[in-house]
XYZ file of C-alpha atoms in Angstrom:
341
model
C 115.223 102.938 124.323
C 115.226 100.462 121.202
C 116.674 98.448 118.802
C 116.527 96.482 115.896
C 116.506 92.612 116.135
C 115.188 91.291 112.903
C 112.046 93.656 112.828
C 111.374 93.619 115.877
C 112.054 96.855 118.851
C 113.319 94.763 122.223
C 114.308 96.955 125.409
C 118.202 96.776 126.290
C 120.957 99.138 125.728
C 121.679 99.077 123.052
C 119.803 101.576 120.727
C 120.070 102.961 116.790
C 118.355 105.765 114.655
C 115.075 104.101 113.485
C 111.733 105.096 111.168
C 109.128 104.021 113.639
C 105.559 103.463 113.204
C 103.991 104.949 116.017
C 100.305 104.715 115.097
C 99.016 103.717 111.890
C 97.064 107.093 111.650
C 100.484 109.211 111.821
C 103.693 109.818 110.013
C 106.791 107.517 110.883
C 108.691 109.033 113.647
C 112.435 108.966 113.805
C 114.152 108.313 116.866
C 117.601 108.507 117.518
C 119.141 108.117 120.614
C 123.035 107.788 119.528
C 123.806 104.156 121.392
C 126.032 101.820 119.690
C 125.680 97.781 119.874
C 127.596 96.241 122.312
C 129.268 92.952 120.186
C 128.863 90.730 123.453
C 124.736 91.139 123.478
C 124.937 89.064 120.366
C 123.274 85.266 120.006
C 125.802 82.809 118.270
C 123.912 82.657 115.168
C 123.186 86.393 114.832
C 124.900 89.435 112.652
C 125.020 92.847 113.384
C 124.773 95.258 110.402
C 125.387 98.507 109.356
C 122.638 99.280 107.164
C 123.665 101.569 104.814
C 120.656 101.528 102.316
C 116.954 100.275 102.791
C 114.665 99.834 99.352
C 110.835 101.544 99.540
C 108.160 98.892 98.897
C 104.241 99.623 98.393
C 103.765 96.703 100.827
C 105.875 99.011 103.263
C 103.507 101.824 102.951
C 100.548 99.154 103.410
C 102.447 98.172 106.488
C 102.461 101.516 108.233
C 98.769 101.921 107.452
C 97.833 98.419 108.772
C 96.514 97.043 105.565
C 99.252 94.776 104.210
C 98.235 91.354 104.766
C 100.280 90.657 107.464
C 99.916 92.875 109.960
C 102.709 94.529 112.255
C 101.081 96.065 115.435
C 102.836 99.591 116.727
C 105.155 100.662 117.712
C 107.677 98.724 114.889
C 110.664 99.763 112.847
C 108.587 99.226 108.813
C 111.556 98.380 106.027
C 112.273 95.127 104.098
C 114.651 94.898 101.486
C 118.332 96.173 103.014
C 122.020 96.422 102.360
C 124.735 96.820 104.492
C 128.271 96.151 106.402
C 128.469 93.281 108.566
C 129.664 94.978 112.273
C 129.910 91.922 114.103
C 128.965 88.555 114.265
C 128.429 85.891 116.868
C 130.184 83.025 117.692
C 128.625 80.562 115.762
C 128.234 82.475 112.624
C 130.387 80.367 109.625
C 129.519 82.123 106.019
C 130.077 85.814 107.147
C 132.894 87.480 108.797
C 133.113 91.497 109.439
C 133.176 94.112 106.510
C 131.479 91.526 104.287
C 128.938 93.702 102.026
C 125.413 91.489 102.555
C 122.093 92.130 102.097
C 118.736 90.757 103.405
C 115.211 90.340 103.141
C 113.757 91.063 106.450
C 109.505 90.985 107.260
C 110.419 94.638 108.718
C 112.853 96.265 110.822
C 114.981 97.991 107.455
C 114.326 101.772 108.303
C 117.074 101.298 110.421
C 121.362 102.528 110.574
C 121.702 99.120 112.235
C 119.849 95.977 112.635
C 120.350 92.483 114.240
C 119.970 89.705 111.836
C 120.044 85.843 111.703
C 123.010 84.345 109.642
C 120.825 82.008 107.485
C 118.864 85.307 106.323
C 122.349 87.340 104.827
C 123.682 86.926 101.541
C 126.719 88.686 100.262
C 126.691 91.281 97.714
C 128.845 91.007 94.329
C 131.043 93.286 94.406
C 129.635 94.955 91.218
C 126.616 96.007 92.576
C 126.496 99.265 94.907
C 124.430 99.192 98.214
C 121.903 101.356 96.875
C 121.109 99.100 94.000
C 121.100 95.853 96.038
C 118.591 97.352 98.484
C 116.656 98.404 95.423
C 115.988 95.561 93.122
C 115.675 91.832 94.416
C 112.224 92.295 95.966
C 110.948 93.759 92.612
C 113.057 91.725 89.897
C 112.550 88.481 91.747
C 109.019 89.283 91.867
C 108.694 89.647 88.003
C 111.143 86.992 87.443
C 109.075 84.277 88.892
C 105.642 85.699 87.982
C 106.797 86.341 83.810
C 108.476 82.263 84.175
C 105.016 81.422 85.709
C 102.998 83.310 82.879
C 105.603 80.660 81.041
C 106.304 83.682 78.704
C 107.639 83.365 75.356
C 109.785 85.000 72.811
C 108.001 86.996 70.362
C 104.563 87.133 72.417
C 103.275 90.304 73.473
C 103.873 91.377 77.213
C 101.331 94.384 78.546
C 102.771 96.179 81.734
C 100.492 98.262 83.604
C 102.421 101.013 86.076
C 105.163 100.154 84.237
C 106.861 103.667 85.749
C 107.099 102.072 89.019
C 109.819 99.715 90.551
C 107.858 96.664 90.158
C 106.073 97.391 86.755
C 109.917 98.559 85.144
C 111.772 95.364 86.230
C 108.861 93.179 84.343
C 109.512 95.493 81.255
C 113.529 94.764 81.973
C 113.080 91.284 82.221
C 110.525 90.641 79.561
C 112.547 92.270 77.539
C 115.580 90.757 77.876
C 113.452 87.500 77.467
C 112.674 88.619 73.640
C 108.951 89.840 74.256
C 107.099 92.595 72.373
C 106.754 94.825 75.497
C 103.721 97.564 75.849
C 104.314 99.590 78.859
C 101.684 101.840 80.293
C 102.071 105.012 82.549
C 100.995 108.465 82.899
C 103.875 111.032 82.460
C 106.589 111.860 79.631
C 109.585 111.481 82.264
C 108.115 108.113 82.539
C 107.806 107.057 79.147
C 111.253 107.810 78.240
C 112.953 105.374 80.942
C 110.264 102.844 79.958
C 111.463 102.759 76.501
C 114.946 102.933 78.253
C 114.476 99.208 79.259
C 112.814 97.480 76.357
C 109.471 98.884 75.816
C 108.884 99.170 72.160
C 105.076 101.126 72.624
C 104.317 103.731 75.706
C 99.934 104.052 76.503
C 99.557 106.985 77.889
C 96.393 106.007 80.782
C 95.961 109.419 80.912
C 95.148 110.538 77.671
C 94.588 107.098 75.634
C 91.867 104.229 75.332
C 93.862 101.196 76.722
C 91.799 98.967 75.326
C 91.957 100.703 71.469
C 95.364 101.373 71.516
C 96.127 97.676 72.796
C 94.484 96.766 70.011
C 96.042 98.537 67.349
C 99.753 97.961 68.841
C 98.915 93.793 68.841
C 96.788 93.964 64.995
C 93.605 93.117 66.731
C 94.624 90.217 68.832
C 95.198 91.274 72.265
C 98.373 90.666 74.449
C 99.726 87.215 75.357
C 100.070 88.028 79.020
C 99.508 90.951 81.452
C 101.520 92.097 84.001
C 99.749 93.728 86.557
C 100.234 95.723 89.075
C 97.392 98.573 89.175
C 94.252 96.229 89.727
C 90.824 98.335 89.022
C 89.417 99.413 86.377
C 92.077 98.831 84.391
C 92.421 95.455 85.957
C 89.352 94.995 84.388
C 90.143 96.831 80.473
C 93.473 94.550 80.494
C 91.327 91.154 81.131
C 88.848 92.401 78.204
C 91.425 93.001 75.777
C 93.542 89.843 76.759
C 94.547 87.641 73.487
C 93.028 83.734 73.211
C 94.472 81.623 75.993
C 96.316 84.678 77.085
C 97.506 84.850 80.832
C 96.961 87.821 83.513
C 99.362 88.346 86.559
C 97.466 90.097 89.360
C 100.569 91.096 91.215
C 98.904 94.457 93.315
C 96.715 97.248 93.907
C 98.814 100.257 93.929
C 94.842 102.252 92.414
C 93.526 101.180 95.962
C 90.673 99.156 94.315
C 90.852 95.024 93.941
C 88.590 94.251 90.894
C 86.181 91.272 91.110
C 86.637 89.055 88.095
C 83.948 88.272 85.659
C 84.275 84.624 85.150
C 82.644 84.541 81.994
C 85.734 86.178 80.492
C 87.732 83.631 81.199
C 85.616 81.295 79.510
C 84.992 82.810 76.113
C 88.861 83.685 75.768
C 90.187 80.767 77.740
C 92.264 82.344 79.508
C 93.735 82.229 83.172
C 94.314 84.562 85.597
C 97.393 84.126 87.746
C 98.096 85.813 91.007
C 101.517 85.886 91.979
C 102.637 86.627 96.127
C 106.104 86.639 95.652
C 107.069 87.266 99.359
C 105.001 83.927 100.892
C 107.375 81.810 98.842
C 109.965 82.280 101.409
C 107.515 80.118 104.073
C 105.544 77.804 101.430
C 108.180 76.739 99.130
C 111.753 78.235 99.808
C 113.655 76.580 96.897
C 111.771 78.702 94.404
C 111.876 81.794 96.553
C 115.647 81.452 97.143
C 116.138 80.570 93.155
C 114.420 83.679 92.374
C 116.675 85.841 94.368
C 119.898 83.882 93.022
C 118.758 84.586 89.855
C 118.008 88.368 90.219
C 121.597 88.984 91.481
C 123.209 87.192 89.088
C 121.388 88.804 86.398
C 122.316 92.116 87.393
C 125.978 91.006 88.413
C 126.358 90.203 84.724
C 124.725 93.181 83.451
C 121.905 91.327 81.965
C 119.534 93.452 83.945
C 119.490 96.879 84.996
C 117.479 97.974 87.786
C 116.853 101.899 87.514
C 117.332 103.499 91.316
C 114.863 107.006 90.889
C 115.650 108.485 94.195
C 117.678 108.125 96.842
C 116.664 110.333 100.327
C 117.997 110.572 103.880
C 116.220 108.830 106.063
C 114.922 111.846 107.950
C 112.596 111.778 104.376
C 111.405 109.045 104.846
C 107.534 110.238 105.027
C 108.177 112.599 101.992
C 109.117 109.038 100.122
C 106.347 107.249 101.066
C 104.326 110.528 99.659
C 106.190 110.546 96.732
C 105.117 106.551 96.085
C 101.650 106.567 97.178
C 101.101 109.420 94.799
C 102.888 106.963 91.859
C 105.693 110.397 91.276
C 108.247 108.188 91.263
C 109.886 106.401 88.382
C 111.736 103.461 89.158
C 113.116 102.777 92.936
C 113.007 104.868 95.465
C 116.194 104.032 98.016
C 116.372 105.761 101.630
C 119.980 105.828 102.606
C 121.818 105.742 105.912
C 124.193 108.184 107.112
C-alpha cells in the first residue's frame, strides 16, 4: 500500500490510484487500491488534493527512464505540473480552505487522483482557467517567458522556433508573438503547421522536406534570425547556430532529438553571438523571486486572454504509457493532459 506525499510513496493507510515507475526499463504501472485519506493523518502545514488533471512533460518521460538530471530512484509516482480540489487541509494551513481550485508544481508525485502537498507550494487557480489548462501550461509558458525576456527579445526582430509543434516550442511562438516578433516556426507535419500559424507564426519550415538553413535565409533577406528558441538540440542545434544573425542570441532549452550538440566556439566569435541555456525548473532553488514571477506572470497572461495555451490531448490515466509514446515520438501538437477520474 501507497500514497502520495509530495512525490514521494510512504507506507500507511491511506492509499490512491497512482502511475508508478516500477523499473526504469518498463512501462508505468497503475495501481489502485481504492483507500481514501484519512483528514487526521495530515501535518499542520499540509493539503490534501484531489488531482483532477496532471500536464505531460519531456522531463517526465526522462524521469521514468532515469536520465533527467535529477534522478528519482524506483519505485516513485513520475508527474509535475497538477491541478486540483483542495480535500482537506491541516491545522495550520492559512491561504487555502476546502474546494479551493489550486494548482502546483511538484518535483514528482502528479500521476496521481490524490496527493499530499505543502501549503507554501499551492496557488489558486483563476477561475477562468479550466483544470486541464492550468495543469497544461505554466511549466511550458513560464519556461519561454523567462528564456524569450532573457534573450531580451525585441519587437520587430526575428524569433526562430525549432519543435515549435510541441508544448514548449508553441508557447515561445505564443509569447513571442504577442511580444511583436517576426516568428518562424519549424515542425514536421501539416496538422502542425496550421496551429503554429494559429498562434503567431507568420512562416512554417517544414524539417522534413526543407533546407533550414536556405529557407531561414530567404524568410530573414539574408540576415539570419535575432534569436533561437530551441528545443530540438542536434543537428539542427547546430544549422540554427550557423544561420544565427550578427550578435544574435540562441536558447538551448532541450534535447527532445536525443543528441546534445557540442558547440563550435569559433561561431560565436565571427558572429558575436551568445548562446544562452535556460533551466527553467532550478530557478525554484537558486533564485525563487524570478521563478515565482515567471509563474505569476504565465497565469495572469492567460487569465486575461493574452495567451492561449493549446491543450492537444487529454487521456485517462490508465493511458498514460500510450502518452508518453505519443510524446517521445513528437505526434503530439501542443499539450498533452492526463486526466483523473
Amino acid at each position: 500500500m501507497h500514497y502520495v506525499r509530495n512525490g514521494i510513496q510512504c507506507s500507511q493507510k491511506a492509499t490512491y490510484m497512482s502511475a508508478v515507475c516500477t523499473d526504469f526499463s518498463k512501462p508505468l504501472e497503475i495501481i489502485d487500491d481504492g483507500k481514501t485519506l484519512d483528514p487526521s493523518s495530515l501535518g499542520e502545514n499540509e493539503v490534501s488534493v484531489a488531482i483532477k488533471a496532471c500536464g505531460i512533460n519531456y522531463a517526465d518521460l526522462l524521469q521514468c527512464k532515469g536520465l533527467y538530471q535529477e534522478v528519482n530512484q524506483p519505485p516513485f509516482v513520475p508527474g509535475m505540473e497538477i491541478s486540483g480540489e483542495v480535500m482537506a487541509v491541516g491545522s495550520n494551513v492559512k491561504t487555502l480552505k476546502t474546494s479551493d481550485r489550486v494548482f502546483a508544481l511538484l518535483k514528482s508525485g502528479g500521476f496521481s487522483n490524490h496527493c499530499i502537498i505543502p501549503e507554501m507550494v499551492l496557488r489558486k487557480v483563476p477561475e477562468s482557467i479550466s483544470y486541464e489548462v492550468a495543469a497544461g501550461s505554466v511549466v511550458n509558458y513560464a519556461t519561454s517567458r523567462l528564456a524569450l525576456e532573457k534573450a531580451n527579445l525585441k519587437m520587430g526582430e526575428t524569433l526562430f522556433v525549432t519543435g515549435a509543434g510541441g508544448s514548449t516550442g508553441l508557447s515561445a511562438v505564443d509569447i513571442g508573438a504577442q511580444l511583436g516578433a517576426k516568428v518562424i516556426g519549424s515542425c514536421g507535419s501539416l496538422k502542425k503547421a496550421d496551429v503554429i500559424r494559429s498562434k503567431g507564426a507568420s512562416h512554417i519550415i517544414d524539417y522534413n522536406t526543407e533546407d533550414v538553413r536556405s529557407r531561414l535565409k530567404e524568410l530573414t533577406d539574408g540576415k539570419g534570425p535575432n534569436v533561437v528558441f530551441d528545443t530540438v538540440g542536434g543537428d539542427l542545434f547546430l544549422t540554427c547556430l550557423k544561420s544565427l544573425a550578427h550578435e544574435g542570441r540562441i536558447l538551448t532549452i532541450g534535447y527532445t532529438s536525443g543528441k546534445i550538440p557540442s558547440i563550435p566556439a569559433n561561431l560565436l566569435l565571427v558572429k558575436s553571438c551568445s548562446v544562452t541555456g535556460v533551466y527553467w525548473g532550478d530557478y525554484s532553488r537558486k533564485n525563487y523571486p524570478v521563478f515565482s514571477k515567471s509563474i505569476d506572470d504565465c497565469v495572469e497572461a492567460i487569465a486575461a486572454g493574452h495567451n492561449s495555451p493549446h491543450i492537444g490531448d487529454i487521456l485517462p490515466l490508465s493511458e498514460i504509457n500510450n502518452a508518453f509514446k505519443m510524446i517521445f515520438k513528437r505526434q503530439n501538437i501542443g499539450k498533452v493532459v492526463v486526466k483523473m477520474d
